[in-house]
mmCIF file of C-alpha atoms in Angstrom:
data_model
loop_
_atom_site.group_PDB
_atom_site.id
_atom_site.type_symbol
_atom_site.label_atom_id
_atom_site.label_comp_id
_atom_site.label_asym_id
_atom_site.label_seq_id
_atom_site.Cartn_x
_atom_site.Cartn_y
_atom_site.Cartn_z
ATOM 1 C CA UNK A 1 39.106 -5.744 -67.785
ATOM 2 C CA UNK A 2 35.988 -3.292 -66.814
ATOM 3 C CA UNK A 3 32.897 -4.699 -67.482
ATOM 4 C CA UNK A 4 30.502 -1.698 -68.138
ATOM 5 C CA UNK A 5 27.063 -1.477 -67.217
ATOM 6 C CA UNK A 6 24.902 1.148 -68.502
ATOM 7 C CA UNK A 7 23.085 1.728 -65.110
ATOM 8 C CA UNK A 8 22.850 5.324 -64.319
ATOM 9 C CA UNK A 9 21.749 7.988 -67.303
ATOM 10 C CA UNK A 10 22.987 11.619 -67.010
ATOM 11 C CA UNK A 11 20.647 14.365 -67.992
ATOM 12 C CA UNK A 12 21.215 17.927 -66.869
ATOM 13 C CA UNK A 13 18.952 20.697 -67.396
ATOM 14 C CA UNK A 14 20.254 23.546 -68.517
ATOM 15 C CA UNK A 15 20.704 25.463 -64.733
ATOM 16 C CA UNK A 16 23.431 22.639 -64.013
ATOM 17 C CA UNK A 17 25.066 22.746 -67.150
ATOM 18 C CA UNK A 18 25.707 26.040 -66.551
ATOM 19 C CA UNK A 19 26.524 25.583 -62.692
ATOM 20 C CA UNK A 20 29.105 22.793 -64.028
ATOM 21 C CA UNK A 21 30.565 25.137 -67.014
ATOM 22 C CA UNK A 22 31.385 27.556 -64.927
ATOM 23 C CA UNK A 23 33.110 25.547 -61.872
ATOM 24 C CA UNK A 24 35.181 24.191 -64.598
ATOM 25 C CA UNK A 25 36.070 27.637 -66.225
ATOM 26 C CA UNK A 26 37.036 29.109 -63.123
ATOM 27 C CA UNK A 27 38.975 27.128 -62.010
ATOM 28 C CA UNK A 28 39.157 28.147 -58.195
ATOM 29 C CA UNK A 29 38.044 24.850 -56.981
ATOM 30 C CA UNK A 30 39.459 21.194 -55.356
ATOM 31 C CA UNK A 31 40.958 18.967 -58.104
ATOM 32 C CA UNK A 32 38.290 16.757 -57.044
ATOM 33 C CA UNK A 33 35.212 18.990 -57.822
ATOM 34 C CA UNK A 34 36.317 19.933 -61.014
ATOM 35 C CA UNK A 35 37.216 16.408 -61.951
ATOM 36 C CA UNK A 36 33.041 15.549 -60.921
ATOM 37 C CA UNK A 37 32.256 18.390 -62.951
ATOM 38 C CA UNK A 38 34.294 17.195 -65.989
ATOM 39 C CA UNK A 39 32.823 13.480 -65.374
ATOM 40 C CA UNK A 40 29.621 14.746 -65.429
ATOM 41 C CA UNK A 41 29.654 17.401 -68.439
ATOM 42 C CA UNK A 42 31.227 14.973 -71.142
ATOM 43 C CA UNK A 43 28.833 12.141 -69.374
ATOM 44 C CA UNK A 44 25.703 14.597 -69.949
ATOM 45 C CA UNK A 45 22.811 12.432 -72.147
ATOM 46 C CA UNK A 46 20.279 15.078 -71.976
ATOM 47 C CA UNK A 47 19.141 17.866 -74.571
ATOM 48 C CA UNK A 48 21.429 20.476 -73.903
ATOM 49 C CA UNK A 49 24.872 18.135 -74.831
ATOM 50 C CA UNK A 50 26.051 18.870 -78.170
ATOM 51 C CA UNK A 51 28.510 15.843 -78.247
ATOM 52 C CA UNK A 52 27.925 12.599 -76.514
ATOM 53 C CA UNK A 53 30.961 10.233 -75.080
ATOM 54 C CA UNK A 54 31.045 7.385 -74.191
ATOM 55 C CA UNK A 55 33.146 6.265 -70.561
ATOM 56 C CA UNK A 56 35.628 4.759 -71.799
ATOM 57 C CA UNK A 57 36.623 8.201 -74.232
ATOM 58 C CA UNK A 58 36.241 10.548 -70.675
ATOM 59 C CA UNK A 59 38.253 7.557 -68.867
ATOM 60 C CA UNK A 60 41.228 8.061 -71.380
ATOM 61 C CA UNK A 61 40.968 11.551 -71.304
ATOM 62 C CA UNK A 62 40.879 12.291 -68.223
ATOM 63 C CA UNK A 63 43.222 9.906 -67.284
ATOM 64 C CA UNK A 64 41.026 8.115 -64.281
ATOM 65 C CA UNK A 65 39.167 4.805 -64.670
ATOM 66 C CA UNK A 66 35.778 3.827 -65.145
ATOM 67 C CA UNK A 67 34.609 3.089 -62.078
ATOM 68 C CA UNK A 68 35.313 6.773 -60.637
ATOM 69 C CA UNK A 69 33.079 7.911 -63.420
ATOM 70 C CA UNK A 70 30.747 4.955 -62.301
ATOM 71 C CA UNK A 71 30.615 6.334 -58.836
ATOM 72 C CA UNK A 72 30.486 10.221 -59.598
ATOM 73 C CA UNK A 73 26.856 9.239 -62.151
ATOM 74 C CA UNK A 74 25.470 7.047 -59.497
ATOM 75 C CA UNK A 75 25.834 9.615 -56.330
ATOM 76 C CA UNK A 76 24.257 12.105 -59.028
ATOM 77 C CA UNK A 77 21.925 9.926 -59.531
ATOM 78 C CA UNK A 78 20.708 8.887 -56.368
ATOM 79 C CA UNK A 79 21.532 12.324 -54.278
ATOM 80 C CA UNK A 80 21.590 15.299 -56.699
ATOM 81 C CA UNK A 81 24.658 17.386 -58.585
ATOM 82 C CA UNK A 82 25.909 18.777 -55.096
ATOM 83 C CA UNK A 83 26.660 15.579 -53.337
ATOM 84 C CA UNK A 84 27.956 14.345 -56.796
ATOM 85 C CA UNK A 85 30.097 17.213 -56.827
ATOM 86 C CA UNK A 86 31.634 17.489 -53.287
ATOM 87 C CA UNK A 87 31.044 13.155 -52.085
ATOM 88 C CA UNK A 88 29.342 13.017 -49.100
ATOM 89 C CA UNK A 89 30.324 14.503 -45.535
ATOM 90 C CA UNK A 90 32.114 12.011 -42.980
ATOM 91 C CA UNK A 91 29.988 11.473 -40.058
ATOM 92 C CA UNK A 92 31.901 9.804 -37.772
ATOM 93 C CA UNK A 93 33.252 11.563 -34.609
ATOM 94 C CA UNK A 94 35.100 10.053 -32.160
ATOM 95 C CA UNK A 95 35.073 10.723 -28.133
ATOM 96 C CA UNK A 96 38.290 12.021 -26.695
ATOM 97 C CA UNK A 97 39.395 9.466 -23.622
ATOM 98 C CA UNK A 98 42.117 11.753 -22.616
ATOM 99 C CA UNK A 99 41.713 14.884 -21.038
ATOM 100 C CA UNK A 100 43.809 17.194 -18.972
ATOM 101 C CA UNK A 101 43.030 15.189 -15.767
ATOM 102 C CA UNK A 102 44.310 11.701 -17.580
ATOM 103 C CA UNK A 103 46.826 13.668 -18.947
ATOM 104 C CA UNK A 104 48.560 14.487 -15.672
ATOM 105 C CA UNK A 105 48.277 11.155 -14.866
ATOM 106 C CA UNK A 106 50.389 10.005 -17.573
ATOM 107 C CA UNK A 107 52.786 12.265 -17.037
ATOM 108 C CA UNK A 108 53.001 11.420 -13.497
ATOM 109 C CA UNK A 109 53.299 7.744 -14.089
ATOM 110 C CA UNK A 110 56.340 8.437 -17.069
ATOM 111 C CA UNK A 111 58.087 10.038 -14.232
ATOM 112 C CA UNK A 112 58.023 7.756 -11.809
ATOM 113 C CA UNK A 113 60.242 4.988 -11.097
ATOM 114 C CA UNK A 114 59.951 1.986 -13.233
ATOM 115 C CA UNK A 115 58.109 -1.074 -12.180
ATOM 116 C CA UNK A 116 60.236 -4.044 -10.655
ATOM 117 C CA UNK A 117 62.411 -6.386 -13.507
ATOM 118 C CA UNK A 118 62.898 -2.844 -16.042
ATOM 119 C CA UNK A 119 65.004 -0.395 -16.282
ATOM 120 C CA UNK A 120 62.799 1.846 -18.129
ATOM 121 C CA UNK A 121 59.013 2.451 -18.693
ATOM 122 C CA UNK A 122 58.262 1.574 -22.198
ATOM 123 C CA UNK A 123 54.729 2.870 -23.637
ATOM 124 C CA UNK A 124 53.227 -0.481 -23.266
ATOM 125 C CA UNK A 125 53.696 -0.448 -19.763
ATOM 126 C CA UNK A 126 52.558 2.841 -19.417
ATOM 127 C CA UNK A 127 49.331 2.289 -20.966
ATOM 128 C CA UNK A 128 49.264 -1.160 -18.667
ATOM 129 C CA UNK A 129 49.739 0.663 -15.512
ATOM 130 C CA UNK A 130 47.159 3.189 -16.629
ATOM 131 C CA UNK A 131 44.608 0.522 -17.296
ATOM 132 C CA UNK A 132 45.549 -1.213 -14.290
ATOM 133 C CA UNK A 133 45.155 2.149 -12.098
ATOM 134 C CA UNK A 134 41.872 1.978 -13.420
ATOM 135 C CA UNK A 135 42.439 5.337 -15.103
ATOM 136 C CA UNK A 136 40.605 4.147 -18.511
ATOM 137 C CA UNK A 137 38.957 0.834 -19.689
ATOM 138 C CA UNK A 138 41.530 0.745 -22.292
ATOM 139 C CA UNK A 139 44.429 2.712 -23.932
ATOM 140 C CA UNK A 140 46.627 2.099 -26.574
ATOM 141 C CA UNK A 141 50.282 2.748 -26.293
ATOM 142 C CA UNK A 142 50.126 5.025 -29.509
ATOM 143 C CA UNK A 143 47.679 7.715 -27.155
ATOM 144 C CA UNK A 144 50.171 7.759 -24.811
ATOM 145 C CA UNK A 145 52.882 8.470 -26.990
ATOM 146 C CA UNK A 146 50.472 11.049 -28.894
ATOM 147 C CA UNK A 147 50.073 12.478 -24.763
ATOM 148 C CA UNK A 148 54.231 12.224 -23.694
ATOM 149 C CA UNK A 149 55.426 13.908 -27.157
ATOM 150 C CA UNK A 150 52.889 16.614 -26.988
ATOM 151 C CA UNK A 151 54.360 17.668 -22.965
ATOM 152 C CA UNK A 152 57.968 17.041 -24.070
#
C-alpha cells in the first residue's frame, strides 16, 4: 500500500490555470503532457480551484498511481509548470567510436579468411581481432553487428 505524504502543495495562479485548461481542451498534445496537465489541474490548492481532490480520487480517475502524481507536484514544485509539464531533457550524449575509416576496417576483416581452428568469423572474433589490431580500445560484438548489417 502507498503511504502518502503531503509534501508538495499546488497553487496556480490564474495565467497557468489557463495555460493548463487550454492544453487539455485542445487536445493536440503528447499523452504525457496532457496527463501533467490533468495531474496538476484536479491537484490545484490555490484560489482559483473550485473543487479540491484529493490523490487518491485523480489516481482512480485517471487510472495512474500515486506516485506519478507525486512526481509530476514535486518537479512543479521545485522547477516550474514547464518542466512539470514536458519532464526534463536527457543530457547524455554519447561519442561515436566508429566511423567510416573503422568501418572499412570491419568490413575488411569480415571478408577475410577466418583465423586458424574456425570455419567462420563469428562477431566476437571480429570485435577481438579489431581490438587486437589495435583499431579501438574496446568494441562490443553488438557494434559490429550494428556496422556488418548496415553494409549488407
Amino acid at each position: 500500500m502507498y503511504v502518502y505524504a503531503k509534501k508538495f502543495i499546488i497553487t496556480l495562479t490564474k495565467e497557468e490555470r489557463k495555460e493548463l485548461e487550454s492544453i487539455v481542451s485542445k487536445g493536440k498534445h503528447k499523452s504525457q503532457k496532457y496527463q501533467n496537465a490533468l495531474i496538476l489541474l484536479n491537484c490545484d490548492e490555490g484560489e482559483y480551484q473550485k473543487q479540491k481532490h484529493t490523490n487518491e480520487v485523480v489516481s482512480s480517475v485517471l487510472n495512474i498511481g500515486m506516485r506519478k502524481i507525486d512526481r509530476v507536484k514535486k518537479r512543479f514544485v521545485e522547477d516550474g509548470l514547464d518542466m512539470a509539464l514536458n519532464g526534463k531533457e536527457y543530457e547524455r550524449t554519447y561519442e561515436k567510436k566508429i566511423d567510416g575509416d573503422m568501418e572499412a576496417h570491419i568490413i575488411a576483416l569480415s571478408c577475410s579468411d577466418p583465423s586458424q581452428g574456425h570455419s567462420q568469423c563469428s562477431l566476437r572474433l571480429l570485435a577481438d581481432k579489431v581490438v587486437e589490431l589495435e583499431y579501438i580500445d574496446s568494441i562490443s560484438y553488438e557494434s559490429i553487428k550494428r556496422v556488418l548489417k548496415k553494409r549488407t
